[in-house]
PDB file of C-alpha atoms and ligand atoms in Angstrom:
ATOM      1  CA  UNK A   1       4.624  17.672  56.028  1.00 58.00           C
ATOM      2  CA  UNK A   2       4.996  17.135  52.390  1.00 62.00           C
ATOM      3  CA  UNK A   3       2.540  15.439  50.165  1.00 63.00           C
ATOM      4  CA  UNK A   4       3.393  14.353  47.094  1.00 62.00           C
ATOM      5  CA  UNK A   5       0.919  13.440  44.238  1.00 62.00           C
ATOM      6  CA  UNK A   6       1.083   9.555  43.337  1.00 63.00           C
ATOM      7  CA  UNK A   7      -1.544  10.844  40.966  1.00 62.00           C
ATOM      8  CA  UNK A   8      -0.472   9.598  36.728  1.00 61.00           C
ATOM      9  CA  UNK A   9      -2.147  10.680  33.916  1.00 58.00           C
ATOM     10  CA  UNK A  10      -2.246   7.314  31.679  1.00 54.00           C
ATOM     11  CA  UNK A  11      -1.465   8.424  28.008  1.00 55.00           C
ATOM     12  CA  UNK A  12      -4.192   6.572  26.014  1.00 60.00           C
ATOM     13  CA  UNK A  13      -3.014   3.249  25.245  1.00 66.00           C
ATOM     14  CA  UNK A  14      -3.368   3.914  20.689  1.00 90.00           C
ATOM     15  CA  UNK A  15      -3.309   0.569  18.916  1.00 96.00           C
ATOM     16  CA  UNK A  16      -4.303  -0.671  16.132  1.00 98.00           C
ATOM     17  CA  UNK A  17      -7.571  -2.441  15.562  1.00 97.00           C
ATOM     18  CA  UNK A  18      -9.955  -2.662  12.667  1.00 97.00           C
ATOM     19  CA  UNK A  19     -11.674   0.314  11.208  1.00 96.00           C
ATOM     20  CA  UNK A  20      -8.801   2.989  12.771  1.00 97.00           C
ATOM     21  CA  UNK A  21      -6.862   5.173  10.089  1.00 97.00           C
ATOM     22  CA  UNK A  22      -3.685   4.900  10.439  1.00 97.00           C
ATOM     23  CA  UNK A  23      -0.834   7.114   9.357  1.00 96.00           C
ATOM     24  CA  UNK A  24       2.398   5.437   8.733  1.00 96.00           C
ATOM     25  CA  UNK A  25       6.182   6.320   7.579  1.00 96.00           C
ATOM     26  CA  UNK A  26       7.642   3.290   5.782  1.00 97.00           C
ATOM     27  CA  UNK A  27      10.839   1.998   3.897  1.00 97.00           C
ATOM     28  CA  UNK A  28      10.647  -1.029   1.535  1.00 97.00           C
ATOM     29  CA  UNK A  29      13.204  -2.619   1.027  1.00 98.00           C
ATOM     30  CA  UNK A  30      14.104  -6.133  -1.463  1.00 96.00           C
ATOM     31  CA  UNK A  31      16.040  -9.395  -0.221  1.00 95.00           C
ATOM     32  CA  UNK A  32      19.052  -7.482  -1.202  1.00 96.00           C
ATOM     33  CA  UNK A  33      18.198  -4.560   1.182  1.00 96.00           C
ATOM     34  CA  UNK A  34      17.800  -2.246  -1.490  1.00 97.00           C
ATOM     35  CA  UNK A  35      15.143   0.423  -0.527  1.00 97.00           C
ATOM     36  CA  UNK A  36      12.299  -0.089  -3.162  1.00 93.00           C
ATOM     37  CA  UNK A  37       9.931   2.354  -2.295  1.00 94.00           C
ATOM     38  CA  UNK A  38       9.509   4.938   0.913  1.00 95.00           C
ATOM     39  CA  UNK A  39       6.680   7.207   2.099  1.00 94.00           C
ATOM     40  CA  UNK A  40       8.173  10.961   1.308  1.00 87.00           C
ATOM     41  CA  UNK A  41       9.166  13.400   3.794  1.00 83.00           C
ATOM     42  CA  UNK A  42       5.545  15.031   4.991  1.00 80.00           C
ATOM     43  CA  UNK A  43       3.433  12.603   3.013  1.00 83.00           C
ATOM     44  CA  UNK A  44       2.629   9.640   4.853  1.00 90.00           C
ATOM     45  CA  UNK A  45       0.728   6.568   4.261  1.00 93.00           C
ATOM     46  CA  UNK A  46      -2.958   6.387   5.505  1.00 95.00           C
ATOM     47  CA  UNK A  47      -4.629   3.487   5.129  1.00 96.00           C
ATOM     48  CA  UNK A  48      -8.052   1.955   6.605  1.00 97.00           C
ATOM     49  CA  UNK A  49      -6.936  -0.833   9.009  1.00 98.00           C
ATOM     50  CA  UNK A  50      -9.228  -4.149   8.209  1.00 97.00           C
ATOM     51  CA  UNK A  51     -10.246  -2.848   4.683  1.00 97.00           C
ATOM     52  CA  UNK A  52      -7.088  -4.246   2.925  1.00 95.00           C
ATOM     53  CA  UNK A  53      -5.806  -0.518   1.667  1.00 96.00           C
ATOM     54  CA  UNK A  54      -2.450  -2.854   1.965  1.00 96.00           C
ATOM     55  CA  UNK A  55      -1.019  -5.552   1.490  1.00 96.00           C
ATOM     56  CA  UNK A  56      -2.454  -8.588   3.964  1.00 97.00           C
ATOM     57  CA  UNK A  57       0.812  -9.202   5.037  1.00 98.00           C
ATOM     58  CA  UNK A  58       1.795  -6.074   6.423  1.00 98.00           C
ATOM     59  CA  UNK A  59      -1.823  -5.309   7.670  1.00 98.00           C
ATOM     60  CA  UNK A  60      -1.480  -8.885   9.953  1.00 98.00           C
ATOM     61  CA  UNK A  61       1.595  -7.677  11.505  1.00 98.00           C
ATOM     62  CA  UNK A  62       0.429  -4.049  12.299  1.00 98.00           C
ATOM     63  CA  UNK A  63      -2.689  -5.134  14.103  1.00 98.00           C
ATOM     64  CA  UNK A  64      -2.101  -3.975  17.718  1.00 97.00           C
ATOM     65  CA  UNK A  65       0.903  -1.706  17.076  1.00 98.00           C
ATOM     66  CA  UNK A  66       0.768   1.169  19.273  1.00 97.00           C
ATOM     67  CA  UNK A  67       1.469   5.065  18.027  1.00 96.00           C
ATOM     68  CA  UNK A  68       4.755   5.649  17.870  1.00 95.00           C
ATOM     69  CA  UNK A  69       6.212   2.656  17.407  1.00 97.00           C
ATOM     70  CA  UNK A  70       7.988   1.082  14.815  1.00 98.00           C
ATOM     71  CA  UNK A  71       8.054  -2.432  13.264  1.00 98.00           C
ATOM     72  CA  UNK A  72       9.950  -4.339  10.867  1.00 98.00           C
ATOM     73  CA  UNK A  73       8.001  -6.556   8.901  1.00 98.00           C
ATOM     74  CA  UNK A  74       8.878  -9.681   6.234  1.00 98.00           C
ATOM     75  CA  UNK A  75       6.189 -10.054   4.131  1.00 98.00           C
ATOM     76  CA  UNK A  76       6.321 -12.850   1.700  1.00 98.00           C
ATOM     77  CA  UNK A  77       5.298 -13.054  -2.309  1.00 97.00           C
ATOM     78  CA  UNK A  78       1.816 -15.121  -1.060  1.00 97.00           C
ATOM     79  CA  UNK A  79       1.093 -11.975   1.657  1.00 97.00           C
ATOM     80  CA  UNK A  80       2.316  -9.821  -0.607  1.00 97.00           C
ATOM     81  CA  UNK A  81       1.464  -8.978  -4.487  1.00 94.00           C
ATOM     82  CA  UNK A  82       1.579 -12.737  -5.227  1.00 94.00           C
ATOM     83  CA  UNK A  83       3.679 -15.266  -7.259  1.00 95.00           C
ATOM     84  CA  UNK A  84       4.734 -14.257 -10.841  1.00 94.00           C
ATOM     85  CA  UNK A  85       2.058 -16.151 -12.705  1.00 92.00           C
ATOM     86  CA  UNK A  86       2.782 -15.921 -16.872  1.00 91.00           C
ATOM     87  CA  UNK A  87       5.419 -13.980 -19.061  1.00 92.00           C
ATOM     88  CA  UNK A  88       5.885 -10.510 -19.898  1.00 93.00           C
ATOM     89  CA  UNK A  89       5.025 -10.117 -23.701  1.00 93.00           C
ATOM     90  CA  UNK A  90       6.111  -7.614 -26.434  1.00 95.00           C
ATOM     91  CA  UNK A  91       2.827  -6.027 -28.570  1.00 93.00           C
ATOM     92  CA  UNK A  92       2.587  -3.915 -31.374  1.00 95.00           C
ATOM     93  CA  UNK A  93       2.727   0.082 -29.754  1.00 92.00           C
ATOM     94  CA  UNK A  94      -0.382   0.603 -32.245  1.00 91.00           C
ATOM     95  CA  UNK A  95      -2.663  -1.507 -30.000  1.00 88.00           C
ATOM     96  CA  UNK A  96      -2.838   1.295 -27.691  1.00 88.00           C
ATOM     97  CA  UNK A  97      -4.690   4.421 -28.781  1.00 87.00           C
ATOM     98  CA  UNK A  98      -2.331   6.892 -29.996  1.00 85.00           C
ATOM     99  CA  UNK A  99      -2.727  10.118 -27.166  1.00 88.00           C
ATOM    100  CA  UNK A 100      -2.417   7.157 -24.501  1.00 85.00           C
ATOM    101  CA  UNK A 101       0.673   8.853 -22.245  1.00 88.00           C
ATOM    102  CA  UNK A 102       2.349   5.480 -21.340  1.00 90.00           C
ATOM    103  CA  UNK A 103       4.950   4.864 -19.091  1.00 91.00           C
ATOM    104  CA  UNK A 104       6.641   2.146 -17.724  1.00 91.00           C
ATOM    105  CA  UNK A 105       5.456   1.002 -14.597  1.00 87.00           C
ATOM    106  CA  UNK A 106       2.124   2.278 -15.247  1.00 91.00           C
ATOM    107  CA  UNK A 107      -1.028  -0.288 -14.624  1.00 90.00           C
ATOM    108  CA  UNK A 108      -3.448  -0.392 -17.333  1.00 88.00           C
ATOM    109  CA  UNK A 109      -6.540  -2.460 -17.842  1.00 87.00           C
ATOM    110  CA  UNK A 110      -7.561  -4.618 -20.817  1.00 82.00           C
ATOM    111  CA  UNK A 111     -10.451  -6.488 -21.983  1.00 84.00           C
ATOM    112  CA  UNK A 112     -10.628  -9.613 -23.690  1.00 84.00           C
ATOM    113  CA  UNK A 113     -13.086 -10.830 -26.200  1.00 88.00           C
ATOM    114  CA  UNK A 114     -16.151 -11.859 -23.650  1.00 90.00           C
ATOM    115  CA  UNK A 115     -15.214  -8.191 -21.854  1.00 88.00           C
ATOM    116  CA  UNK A 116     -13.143  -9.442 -18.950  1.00 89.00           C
ATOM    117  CA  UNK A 117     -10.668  -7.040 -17.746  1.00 88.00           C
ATOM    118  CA  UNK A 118      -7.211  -8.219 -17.296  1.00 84.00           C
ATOM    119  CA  UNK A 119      -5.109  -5.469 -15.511  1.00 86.00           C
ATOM    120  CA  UNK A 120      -1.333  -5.696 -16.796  1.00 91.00           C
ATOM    121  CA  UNK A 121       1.803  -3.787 -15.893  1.00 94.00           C
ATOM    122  CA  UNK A 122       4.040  -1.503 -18.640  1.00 94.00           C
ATOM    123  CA  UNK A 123       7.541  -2.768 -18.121  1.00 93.00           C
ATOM    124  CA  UNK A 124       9.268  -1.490 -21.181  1.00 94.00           C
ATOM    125  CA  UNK A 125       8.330   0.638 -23.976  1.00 93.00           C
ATOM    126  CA  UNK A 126       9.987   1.529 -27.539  1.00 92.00           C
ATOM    127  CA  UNK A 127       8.970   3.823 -30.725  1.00 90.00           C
ATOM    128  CA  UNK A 128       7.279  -0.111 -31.763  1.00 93.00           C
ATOM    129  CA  UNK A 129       6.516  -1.615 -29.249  1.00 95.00           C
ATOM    130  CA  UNK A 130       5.066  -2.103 -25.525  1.00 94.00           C
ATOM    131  CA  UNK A 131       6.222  -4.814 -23.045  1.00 96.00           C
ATOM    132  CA  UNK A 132       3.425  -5.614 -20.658  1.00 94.00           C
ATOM    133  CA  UNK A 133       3.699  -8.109 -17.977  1.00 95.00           C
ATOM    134  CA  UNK A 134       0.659  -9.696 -16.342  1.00 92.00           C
ATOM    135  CA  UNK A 135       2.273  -9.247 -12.508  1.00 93.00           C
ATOM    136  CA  UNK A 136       2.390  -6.413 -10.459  1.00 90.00           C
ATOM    137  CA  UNK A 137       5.938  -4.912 -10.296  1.00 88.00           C
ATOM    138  CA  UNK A 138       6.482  -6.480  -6.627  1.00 92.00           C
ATOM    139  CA  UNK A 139       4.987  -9.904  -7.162  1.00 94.00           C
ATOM    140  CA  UNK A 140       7.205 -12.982  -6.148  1.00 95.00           C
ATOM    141  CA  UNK A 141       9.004 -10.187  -4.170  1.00 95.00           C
ATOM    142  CA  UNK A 142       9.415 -11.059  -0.141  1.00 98.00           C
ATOM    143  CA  UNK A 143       9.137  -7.692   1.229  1.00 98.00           C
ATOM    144  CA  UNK A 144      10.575  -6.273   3.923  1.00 98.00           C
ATOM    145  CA  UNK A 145       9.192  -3.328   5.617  1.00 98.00           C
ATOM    146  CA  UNK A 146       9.928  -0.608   8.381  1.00 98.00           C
ATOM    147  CA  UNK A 147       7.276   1.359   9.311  1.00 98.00           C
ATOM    148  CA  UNK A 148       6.617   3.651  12.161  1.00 97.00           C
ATOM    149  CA  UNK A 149       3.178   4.403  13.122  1.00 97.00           C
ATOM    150  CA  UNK A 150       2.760   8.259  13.268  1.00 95.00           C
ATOM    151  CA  UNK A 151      -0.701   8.893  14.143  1.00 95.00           C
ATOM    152  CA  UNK A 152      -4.005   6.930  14.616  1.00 95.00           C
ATOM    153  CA  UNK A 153      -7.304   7.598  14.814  1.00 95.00           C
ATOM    154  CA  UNK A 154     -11.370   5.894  14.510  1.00 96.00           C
ATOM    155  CA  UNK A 155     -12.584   5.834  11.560  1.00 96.00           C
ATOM    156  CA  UNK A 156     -15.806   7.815  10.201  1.00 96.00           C
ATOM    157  CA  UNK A 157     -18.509   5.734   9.513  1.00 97.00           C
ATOM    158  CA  UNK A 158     -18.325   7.295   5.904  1.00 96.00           C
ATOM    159  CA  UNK A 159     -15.004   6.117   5.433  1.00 96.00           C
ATOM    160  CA  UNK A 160     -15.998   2.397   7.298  1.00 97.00           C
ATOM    161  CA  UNK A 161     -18.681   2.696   4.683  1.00 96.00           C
ATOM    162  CA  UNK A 162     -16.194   3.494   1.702  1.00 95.00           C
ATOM    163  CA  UNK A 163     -13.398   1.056   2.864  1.00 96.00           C
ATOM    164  CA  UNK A 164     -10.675   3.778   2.723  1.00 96.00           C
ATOM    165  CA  UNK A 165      -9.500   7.491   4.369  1.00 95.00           C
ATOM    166  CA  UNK A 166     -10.930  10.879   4.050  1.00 93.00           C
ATOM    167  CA  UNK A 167      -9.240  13.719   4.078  1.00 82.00           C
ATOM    168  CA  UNK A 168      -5.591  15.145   3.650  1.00 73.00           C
ATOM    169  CA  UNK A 169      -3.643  12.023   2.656  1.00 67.00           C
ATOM    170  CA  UNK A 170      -6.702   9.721   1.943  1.00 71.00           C
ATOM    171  CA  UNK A 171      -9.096   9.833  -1.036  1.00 69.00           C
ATOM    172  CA  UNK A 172     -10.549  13.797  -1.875  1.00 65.00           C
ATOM    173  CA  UNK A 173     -13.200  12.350  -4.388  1.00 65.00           C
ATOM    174  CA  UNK A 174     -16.956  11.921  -3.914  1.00 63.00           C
TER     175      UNK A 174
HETATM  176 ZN1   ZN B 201     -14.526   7.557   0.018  1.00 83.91          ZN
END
């Protein structure tokens, strides 16, 4: 007589929920399908899910993704990095101190006369002058996103407390 084990080891059922750090592989890609931006070979995304590390969008249509699987995602300009709002503008280079290392796509941050900071975008620059432009690179873009989960796991309270990931990938400060 033979007895054979009915006995299964249930993997842990991984999803994602608020306050797990999640490790993701992505490709964005533009309405054209152009690939916009990717995660790099061996460096991964890791974000804090619930603590909007990304944009909402994306973050809605993770939320119970298990490990390992992947997802394609539309995100549009409202879930994403908004509607253009304004115009890019052209100002004199010499508004910006002189050892400032500038490049275009950089974010920079400036204040106005009661001390509010207005964050802008570099979008061109020449020996005269700077073009800045008051929306992020992406915004009015619909995104579209692939993006395989890699690994998952709870949060620390420290990071819960911080609103982002520790450790190789996350944030190495404080
Ligand atoms: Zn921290």
């Amino acid at each position: 007589m033979r007895e054979v084990c009915h006995l299964r080891v249930k993997p842990m059922n991984d999803k994602i929920t608020a306050n797990k750090v999640v490790t993701l592989a992505y490709t964005l890609r533009d309405d054209s399908g152009e690939i916009i931006d990717r995660s790099s070979d061996g460096s991964p995304l890791l974000y804090l899910h619930g603590a909007m590390n990304i944009v909402p969008g994306l973050e809605e249509q993770l939320e119970g993704v298990g490990k390992g699987e992947t997802i394609k995602a539309t995100v549009s300009p409202e879930k994403g990095y908004g509607p253009r709002v304004g115009e890019a503008q052209e100002v004199p280079r010499h508004l910006f101190p002189a050892d400032a290392e500038l490049a275009a796509g950089m974010q920079v941050v400036a204040h106005d006369d009661q001390g509010r900071q207005i964050p802008f975008f570099i979008t061109g620059i020449t020996e005269e002058t700077i073009t800045v432009d008051p929306n992020h690179p992406l915004a009015g873009e619909t995104l579209h996103f692939e993006v395989t989960v890699e690994a998952l796991r709870d949060a620390t309270d420290e990071e819960i407390e911080h609103g982002h990931p520790h450790g190789p990938g996350g944030h190495h400060h404080h």
